[in-house]
mmCIF file of N, CA and C in Angstrom:
data_model
loop_
_atom_site.group_PDB
_atom_site.id
_atom_site.type_symbol
_atom_site.label_atom_id
_atom_site.label_comp_id
_atom_site.label_asym_id
_atom_site.label_seq_id
_atom_site.Cartn_x
_atom_site.Cartn_y
_atom_site.Cartn_z
ATOM 1 N N MET A 81 144.291 132.190 31.614
ATOM 2 C CA MET A 81 144.072 131.115 32.457
ATOM 3 C C MET A 81 144.348 131.258 33.789
ATOM 4 N N ILE A 82 145.363 131.830 34.449
ATOM 5 C CA ILE A 82 145.435 132.078 35.674
ATOM 6 C C ILE A 82 143.966 133.156 36.303
ATOM 7 N N SER A 83 143.337 133.928 35.313
ATOM 8 C CA SER A 83 142.204 134.743 35.645
ATOM 9 C C SER A 83 141.132 133.850 35.789
ATOM 10 N N MET A 84 141.141 132.932 34.873
ATOM 11 C CA MET A 84 140.112 131.967 34.610
ATOM 12 C C MET A 84 140.001 131.150 35.977
ATOM 13 N N LEU A 85 141.087 130.501 36.436
ATOM 14 C CA LEU A 85 141.054 129.889 37.682
ATOM 15 C C LEU A 85 140.863 130.629 39.056
ATOM 16 N N GLY A 86 141.182 131.983 39.031
ATOM 17 C CA GLY A 86 140.871 132.727 39.933
ATOM 18 C C GLY A 86 139.364 133.262 40.213
ATOM 19 N N LYS A 87 138.579 133.361 38.941
ATOM 20 C CA LYS A 87 137.334 133.714 38.968
ATOM 21 C C LYS A 87 136.494 132.161 39.563
ATOM 22 N N TRP A 88 136.959 131.019 39.014
ATOM 23 C CA TRP A 88 136.313 129.888 39.550
ATOM 24 C C TRP A 88 136.676 129.840 40.809
ATOM 25 N N LEU A 89 138.017 130.028 41.298
ATOM 26 C CA LEU A 89 138.148 129.718 42.910
ATOM 27 C C LEU A 89 137.206 130.759 43.723
ATOM 28 N N TYR A 90 136.958 131.944 43.181
ATOM 29 C CA TYR A 90 136.278 132.984 43.802
ATOM 30 C C TYR A 90 134.683 132.660 43.893
ATOM 31 N N THR A 91 134.312 132.144 42.419
ATOM 32 C CA THR A 91 132.542 131.717 42.449
ATOM 33 C C THR A 91 132.091 130.799 43.146
ATOM 34 N N GLU A 92 133.057 129.471 43.072
ATOM 35 C CA GLU A 92 132.875 128.351 43.390
ATOM 36 C C GLU A 92 133.106 128.041 44.884
ATOM 37 N N ALA A 93 134.515 128.051 45.200
ATOM 38 C CA ALA A 93 135.662 127.875 46.701
ATOM 39 C C ALA A 93 134.450 127.182 47.408
ATOM 40 N N LYS A 94 134.404 125.688 46.665
ATOM 41 C CA LYS A 94 133.591 124.497 47.524
ATOM 42 C C LYS A 94 134.929 124.304 48.894
ATOM 43 N N ILE A 95 135.738 124.055 48.919
ATOM 44 C CA ILE A 95 136.716 124.018 49.687
ATOM 45 C C ILE A 95 136.463 124.877 50.904
ATOM 46 N N GLU A 96 136.529 125.872 50.871
ATOM 47 C CA GLU A 96 136.413 127.026 51.604
ATOM 48 C C GLU A 96 135.370 127.090 52.290
ATOM 49 N N LYS A 97 134.108 126.708 51.519
ATOM 50 C CA LYS A 97 132.582 126.905 51.821
ATOM 51 C C LYS A 97 132.632 125.823 53.056
ATOM 52 N N THR A 98 133.054 124.650 52.439
ATOM 53 C CA THR A 98 133.121 123.426 53.422
ATOM 54 C C THR A 98 133.803 123.517 54.998
ATOM 55 N N LEU A 99 135.198 124.229 54.711
ATOM 56 C CA LEU A 99 135.752 124.261 55.897
ATOM 57 C C LEU A 99 135.260 125.424 56.772
ATOM 58 N N ARG A 100 134.674 126.501 56.253
ATOM 59 C CA ARG A 100 133.974 127.372 56.997
ATOM 60 C C ARG A 100 132.941 127.191 57.595
ATOM 61 N N THR A 101 132.269 126.032 57.403
ATOM 62 C CA THR A 101 131.353 125.474 57.862
ATOM 63 C C THR A 101 131.267 124.655 59.364
ATOM 64 N N LYS A 102 132.570 124.279 59.416
ATOM 65 C CA LYS A 102 133.199 123.630 60.822
ATOM 66 C C LYS A 102 133.496 124.491 61.440
ATOM 67 N N GLU A 103 133.176 124.532 62.798
ATOM 68 C CA GLU A 103 133.864 125.233 63.915
ATOM 69 C C GLU A 103 135.126 125.160 64.395
ATOM 70 N N VAL A 104 135.616 123.841 64.415
ATOM 71 C CA VAL A 104 136.779 123.600 64.593
ATOM 72 C C VAL A 104 137.395 122.213 64.231
ATOM 73 N N ILE A 105 138.792 122.384 63.562
ATOM 74 C CA ILE A 105 139.178 121.028 62.681
ATOM 75 C C ILE A 105 140.102 120.798 63.580
ATOM 76 N N VAL A 106 140.003 119.305 64.073
ATOM 77 C CA VAL A 106 140.980 118.786 65.278
ATOM 78 C C VAL A 106 141.969 117.920 64.580
ATOM 79 N N PHE A 107 141.580 117.330 63.827
ATOM 80 C CA PHE A 107 142.555 116.296 63.083
ATOM 81 C C PHE A 107 142.570 116.603 61.827
ATOM 82 N N PRO A 108 144.058 116.427 61.191
ATOM 83 C CA PRO A 108 144.374 116.505 59.715
ATOM 84 C C PRO A 108 143.620 115.714 58.714
ATOM 85 N N SER A 109 143.343 114.587 59.354
ATOM 86 C CA SER A 109 142.433 113.985 58.403
ATOM 87 C C SER A 109 141.121 114.441 57.897
ATOM 88 N N GLU A 110 140.661 115.548 58.728
ATOM 89 C CA GLU A 110 139.367 116.130 58.574
ATOM 90 C C GLU A 110 139.706 117.109 57.124
ATOM 91 N N TYR A 111 140.889 117.630 57.347
ATOM 92 C CA TYR A 111 141.242 118.577 55.751
ATOM 93 C C TYR A 111 141.405 117.339 54.591
ATOM 94 N N THR A 112 142.165 116.323 55.093
ATOM 95 C CA THR A 112 142.129 115.333 53.747
ATOM 96 C C THR A 112 140.866 114.948 52.992
ATOM 97 N N GLN A 113 139.877 114.584 54.168
ATOM 98 C CA GLN A 113 138.405 114.186 53.951
ATOM 99 C C GLN A 113 137.902 115.205 52.914
ATOM 100 N N VAL A 114 138.138 116.434 53.422
ATOM 101 C CA VAL A 114 137.464 117.575 52.383
ATOM 102 C C VAL A 114 138.201 117.783 51.017
ATOM 103 N N LEU A 115 139.508 117.631 51.148
ATOM 104 C CA LEU A 115 140.324 117.800 49.712
ATOM 105 C C LEU A 115 139.791 116.604 48.737
ATOM 106 N N GLN A 116 139.629 115.498 49.348
ATOM 107 C CA GLN A 116 139.524 114.296 48.555
ATOM 108 C C GLN A 116 137.989 114.185 48.015
ATOM 109 N N GLU A 117 137.175 115.060 48.549
ATOM 110 C CA GLU A 117 135.525 115.429 47.927
ATOM 111 C C GLU A 117 135.672 116.188 46.952
ATOM 112 N N ASN A 118 136.681 116.732 46.720
ATOM 113 C CA ASN A 118 136.794 117.794 45.474
ATOM 114 C C ASN A 118 138.115 117.809 44.554
ATOM 115 N N GLY A 119 138.972 116.801 44.889
ATOM 116 C CA GLY A 119 140.105 116.561 43.975
ATOM 117 C C GLY A 119 140.832 115.235 44.214
ATOM 118 N N THR A 120 141.961 115.167 43.857
ATOM 119 C CA THR A 120 142.866 114.003 44.204
ATOM 120 C C THR A 120 143.683 114.450 45.260
ATOM 121 N N CYS A 121 143.931 113.708 46.352
ATOM 122 C CA CYS A 121 144.536 114.159 47.368
ATOM 123 C C CYS A 121 145.715 112.719 47.498
ATOM 124 N N ILE A 122 146.906 113.157 47.464
ATOM 125 C CA ILE A 122 148.029 111.991 47.517
ATOM 126 C C ILE A 122 148.512 112.027 48.771
ATOM 127 N N ASP A 123 148.492 110.969 49.629
ATOM 128 C CA ASP A 123 149.221 111.141 51.078
ATOM 129 C C ASP A 123 150.861 110.906 50.873
ATOM 130 N N LEU A 124 151.668 111.926 51.270
ATOM 131 C CA LEU A 124 153.075 111.963 51.012
ATOM 132 C C LEU A 124 153.903 110.202 51.710
ATOM 133 N N LYS A 125 153.263 109.985 52.663
ATOM 134 C CA LYS A 125 153.837 108.639 53.023
ATOM 135 C C LYS A 125 153.958 107.496 51.898
ATOM 136 N N THR A 126 152.967 107.719 51.023
ATOM 137 C CA THR A 126 153.121 106.420 49.857
ATOM 138 C C THR A 126 154.106 106.663 48.778
ATOM 139 N N ILE A 127 154.573 108.140 48.868
ATOM 140 C CA ILE A 127 155.718 108.214 47.832
ATOM 141 C C ILE A 127 156.861 107.659 48.123
ATOM 142 N N PRO A 128 157.596 106.841 47.456
ATOM 143 C CA PRO A 128 158.908 106.545 47.977
ATOM 144 C C PRO A 128 159.957 107.496 47.774
ATOM 145 N N VAL A 129 160.959 107.573 48.666
ATOM 146 C CA VAL A 129 162.073 108.506 48.802
ATOM 147 C C VAL A 129 163.187 107.828 48.512
ATOM 148 N N TYR A 130 163.928 108.253 47.685
ATOM 149 C CA TYR A 130 165.183 107.516 47.111
ATOM 150 C C TYR A 130 166.359 108.423 47.842
ATOM 151 N N ASP A 131 167.545 107.501 47.819
ATOM 152 C CA ASP A 131 168.810 108.261 48.321
ATOM 153 C C ASP A 131 169.637 108.935 47.108
ATOM 154 N N TRP A 132 169.400 110.068 46.623
ATOM 155 C CA TRP A 132 169.749 110.767 45.690
ATOM 156 C C TRP A 132 171.292 110.675 45.698
ATOM 157 N N ASN A 133 171.827 110.756 46.761
ATOM 158 C CA ASN A 133 173.181 110.974 46.949
ATOM 159 C C ASN A 133 173.828 109.647 46.457
ATOM 160 N N ALA A 134 173.788 108.711 46.609
ATOM 161 C CA ALA A 134 173.792 107.423 46.334
ATOM 162 C C ALA A 134 173.801 107.288 44.980
ATOM 163 N N ALA A 135 172.603 107.799 44.217
ATOM 164 C CA ALA A 135 172.174 107.600 42.911
ATOM 165 C C ALA A 135 173.276 108.258 42.114
ATOM 166 N N TYR A 136 173.725 109.263 42.285
ATOM 167 C CA TYR A 136 174.614 110.163 41.687
ATOM 168 C C TYR A 136 176.111 109.805 41.659
ATOM 169 N N GLU A 137 176.132 108.973 42.726
ATOM 170 C CA GLU A 137 177.847 108.699 43.169
ATOM 171 C C GLU A 137 178.607 108.128 41.947
ATOM 172 N N PRO A 138 177.835 107.224 41.348
ATOM 173 C CA PRO A 138 178.698 106.752 40.295
ATOM 174 C C PRO A 138 178.849 107.520 38.882
ATOM 175 N N VAL A 139 178.076 108.399 38.916
ATOM 176 C CA VAL A 139 177.995 109.555 37.716
ATOM 177 C C VAL A 139 178.853 110.804 37.729
ATOM 178 N N ILE A 140 178.932 111.063 39.096
ATOM 179 C CA ILE A 140 179.588 112.462 39.181
ATOM 180 C C ILE A 140 180.977 112.630 40.296
ATOM 181 N N LYS A 141 181.893 112.773 39.691
ATOM 182 C CA LYS A 141 183.421 112.569 40.786
ATOM 183 C C LYS A 141 183.078 113.586 41.971
ATOM 184 N N PRO A 142 183.698 113.119 43.054
ATOM 185 C CA PRO A 142 183.574 114.209 44.167
ATOM 186 C C PRO A 142 184.155 115.301 43.747
ATOM 187 N N THR A 143 183.858 116.358 44.378
ATOM 188 C CA THR A 143 184.301 117.870 44.099
ATOM 189 C C THR A 143 185.705 117.986 44.486
ATOM 190 N N SER A 144 186.265 116.881 45.184
ATOM 191 C CA SER A 144 187.780 117.205 45.649
ATOM 192 C C SER A 144 188.760 116.736 44.516
ATOM 193 N N SER A 145 188.126 115.964 43.858
ATOM 194 C CA SER A 145 189.095 115.325 42.504
ATOM 195 C C SER A 145 188.788 116.368 41.145
ATOM 196 N N TRP A 146 187.807 117.469 41.233
ATOM 197 C CA TRP A 146 187.535 118.205 39.983
ATOM 198 C C TRP A 146 188.960 118.896 39.696
ATOM 199 N N HIS A 147 189.011 119.342 38.138
ATOM 200 C CA HIS A 147 190.161 120.014 37.784
ATOM 201 C C HIS A 147 190.166 121.359 38.301
ATOM 202 N N PHE A 148 189.289 121.933 38.979
ATOM 203 C CA PHE A 148 189.461 123.487 39.339
ATOM 204 C C PHE A 148 189.066 123.195 40.717
ATOM 205 N N PRO A 149 189.518 124.490 41.640
ATOM 206 C CA PRO A 149 188.963 124.671 43.204
ATOM 207 C C PRO A 149 187.471 124.935 43.128
ATOM 208 N N PHE A 150 186.991 123.897 43.667
ATOM 209 C CA PHE A 150 185.408 124.178 43.900
ATOM 210 C C PHE A 150 184.932 125.063 44.808
ATOM 211 N N MET A 151 185.489 125.203 45.873
ATOM 212 C CA MET A 151 185.124 125.955 47.142
ATOM 213 C C MET A 151 185.380 127.406 46.924
ATOM 214 N N ARG A 152 186.388 127.597 45.815
ATOM 215 C CA ARG A 152 186.968 129.088 45.555
ATOM 216 C C ARG A 152 185.935 129.798 44.450
ATOM 217 N N SER A 153 185.624 128.993 43.803
ATOM 218 C CA SER A 153 184.709 129.390 42.464
ATOM 219 C C SER A 153 183.402 130.058 43.091
ATOM 220 N N LYS A 154 183.094 131.179 42.274
ATOM 221 C CA LYS A 154 181.963 131.972 42.263
ATOM 222 C C LYS A 154 180.847 131.470 41.553
ATOM 223 N N ARG A 155 181.301 131.448 40.044
ATOM 224 C CA ARG A 155 180.387 131.102 39.118
ATOM 225 C C ARG A 155 180.761 129.694 38.462
ATOM 226 N N PHE A 156 179.796 128.918 37.791
ATOM 227 C CA PHE A 156 179.784 127.722 37.217
ATOM 228 C C PHE A 156 179.396 127.709 36.157
ATOM 229 N N PHE A 157 179.870 126.940 34.825
ATOM 230 C CA PHE A 157 179.508 126.955 33.508
ATOM 231 C C PHE A 157 179.306 125.633 33.319
ATOM 232 N N LEU A 158 178.116 125.011 32.942
ATOM 233 C CA LEU A 158 177.621 123.778 32.493
ATOM 234 C C LEU A 158 177.590 123.835 31.128
ATOM 235 N N THR A 159 178.085 123.129 30.312
ATOM 236 C CA THR A 159 178.161 122.904 29.215
ATOM 237 C C THR A 159 177.794 121.336 28.487
ATOM 238 N N ARG A 160 176.660 121.219 27.521
ATOM 239 C CA ARG A 160 176.656 119.944 27.175
ATOM 240 C C ARG A 160 177.076 119.675 25.741
ATOM 241 N N THR A 161 177.776 118.566 25.618
ATOM 242 C CA THR A 161 178.523 118.247 24.291
ATOM 243 C C THR A 161 177.681 117.569 23.420
ATOM 244 N N LYS A 162 178.009 117.655 22.071
ATOM 245 C CA LYS A 162 177.162 116.476 21.117
ATOM 246 C C LYS A 162 177.122 115.200 21.775
ATOM 247 N N THR A 163 178.151 114.760 22.561
ATOM 248 C CA THR A 163 178.254 113.220 22.628
ATOM 249 C C THR A 163 177.465 112.990 24.139
ATOM 250 N N GLU A 164 176.490 114.174 24.597
ATOM 251 C CA GLU A 164 175.573 114.169 25.660
ATOM 252 C C GLU A 164 176.576 114.218 26.846
ATOM 253 N N ASN A 165 177.980 114.340 26.802
ATOM 254 C CA ASN A 165 178.632 114.728 27.788
ATOM 255 C C ASN A 165 178.700 116.088 28.871
ATOM 256 N N ILE A 166 178.737 116.553 29.796
ATOM 257 C CA ILE A 166 178.653 117.918 30.518
ATOM 258 C C ILE A 166 179.830 118.190 31.117
ATOM 259 N N LEU A 167 180.390 119.485 30.240
ATOM 260 C CA LEU A 167 181.517 119.916 30.906
ATOM 261 C C LEU A 167 181.024 120.686 31.954
ATOM 262 N N VAL A 168 182.051 120.942 33.041
ATOM 263 C CA VAL A 168 181.825 121.883 34.140
ATOM 264 C C VAL A 168 183.196 122.589 34.377
ATOM 265 N N GLN A 169 182.857 124.175 34.279
ATOM 266 C CA GLN A 169 184.046 125.017 34.578
ATOM 267 C C GLN A 169 183.535 125.814 35.556
ATOM 268 N N GLY A 170 184.693 126.176 36.449
ATOM 269 C CA GLY A 170 184.547 127.076 37.594
ATOM 270 C C GLY A 170 184.922 128.493 36.890
ATOM 271 N N GLU A 171 184.714 129.416 37.561
ATOM 272 C CA GLU A 171 185.163 131.086 37.532
ATOM 273 C C GLU A 171 185.298 131.588 38.935
ATOM 274 N N ARG A 172 186.612 131.917 39.312
ATOM 275 C CA ARG A 172 186.941 132.523 40.747
ATOM 276 C C ARG A 172 186.606 133.987 40.614
ATOM 277 N N ASP A 173 186.201 134.435 41.617
ATOM 278 C CA ASP A 173 185.694 135.511 41.917
ATOM 279 C C ASP A 173 187.075 136.513 41.940
ATOM 280 N N ILE A 174 187.274 137.510 41.064
ATOM 281 C CA ILE A 174 188.687 138.118 40.891
ATOM 282 C C ILE A 174 188.268 139.475 41.571
ATOM 283 N N PRO A 175 189.234 140.031 42.731
ATOM 284 C CA PRO A 175 189.112 141.076 43.176
ATOM 285 C C PRO A 175 189.705 142.121 42.518
ATOM 286 N N GLU A 176 188.993 143.421 42.655
ATOM 287 C CA GLU A 176 189.610 144.336 41.769
ATOM 288 C C GLU A 176 190.137 145.527 42.419
#
């Protein structure tokens, strides 16, 4: 699949050929126009950005109230149970 895509990009290269014909590209809208001719181009301004911090707040307890010291832990183990709960365990780095 990757080699097929590489072959297609090498032989076709429509976007690259179009951009090479232009001496100077001043505005980003020129890139967008070329990309829209050859594929789907989505402006990132149209995608809504959600506040993930507020979304997970009712689901996850703050780390200060966890049953192990979060800041001193080096490894974390996440285990999903049959009831779809997730158990979190922390392991400290033990000096040798």
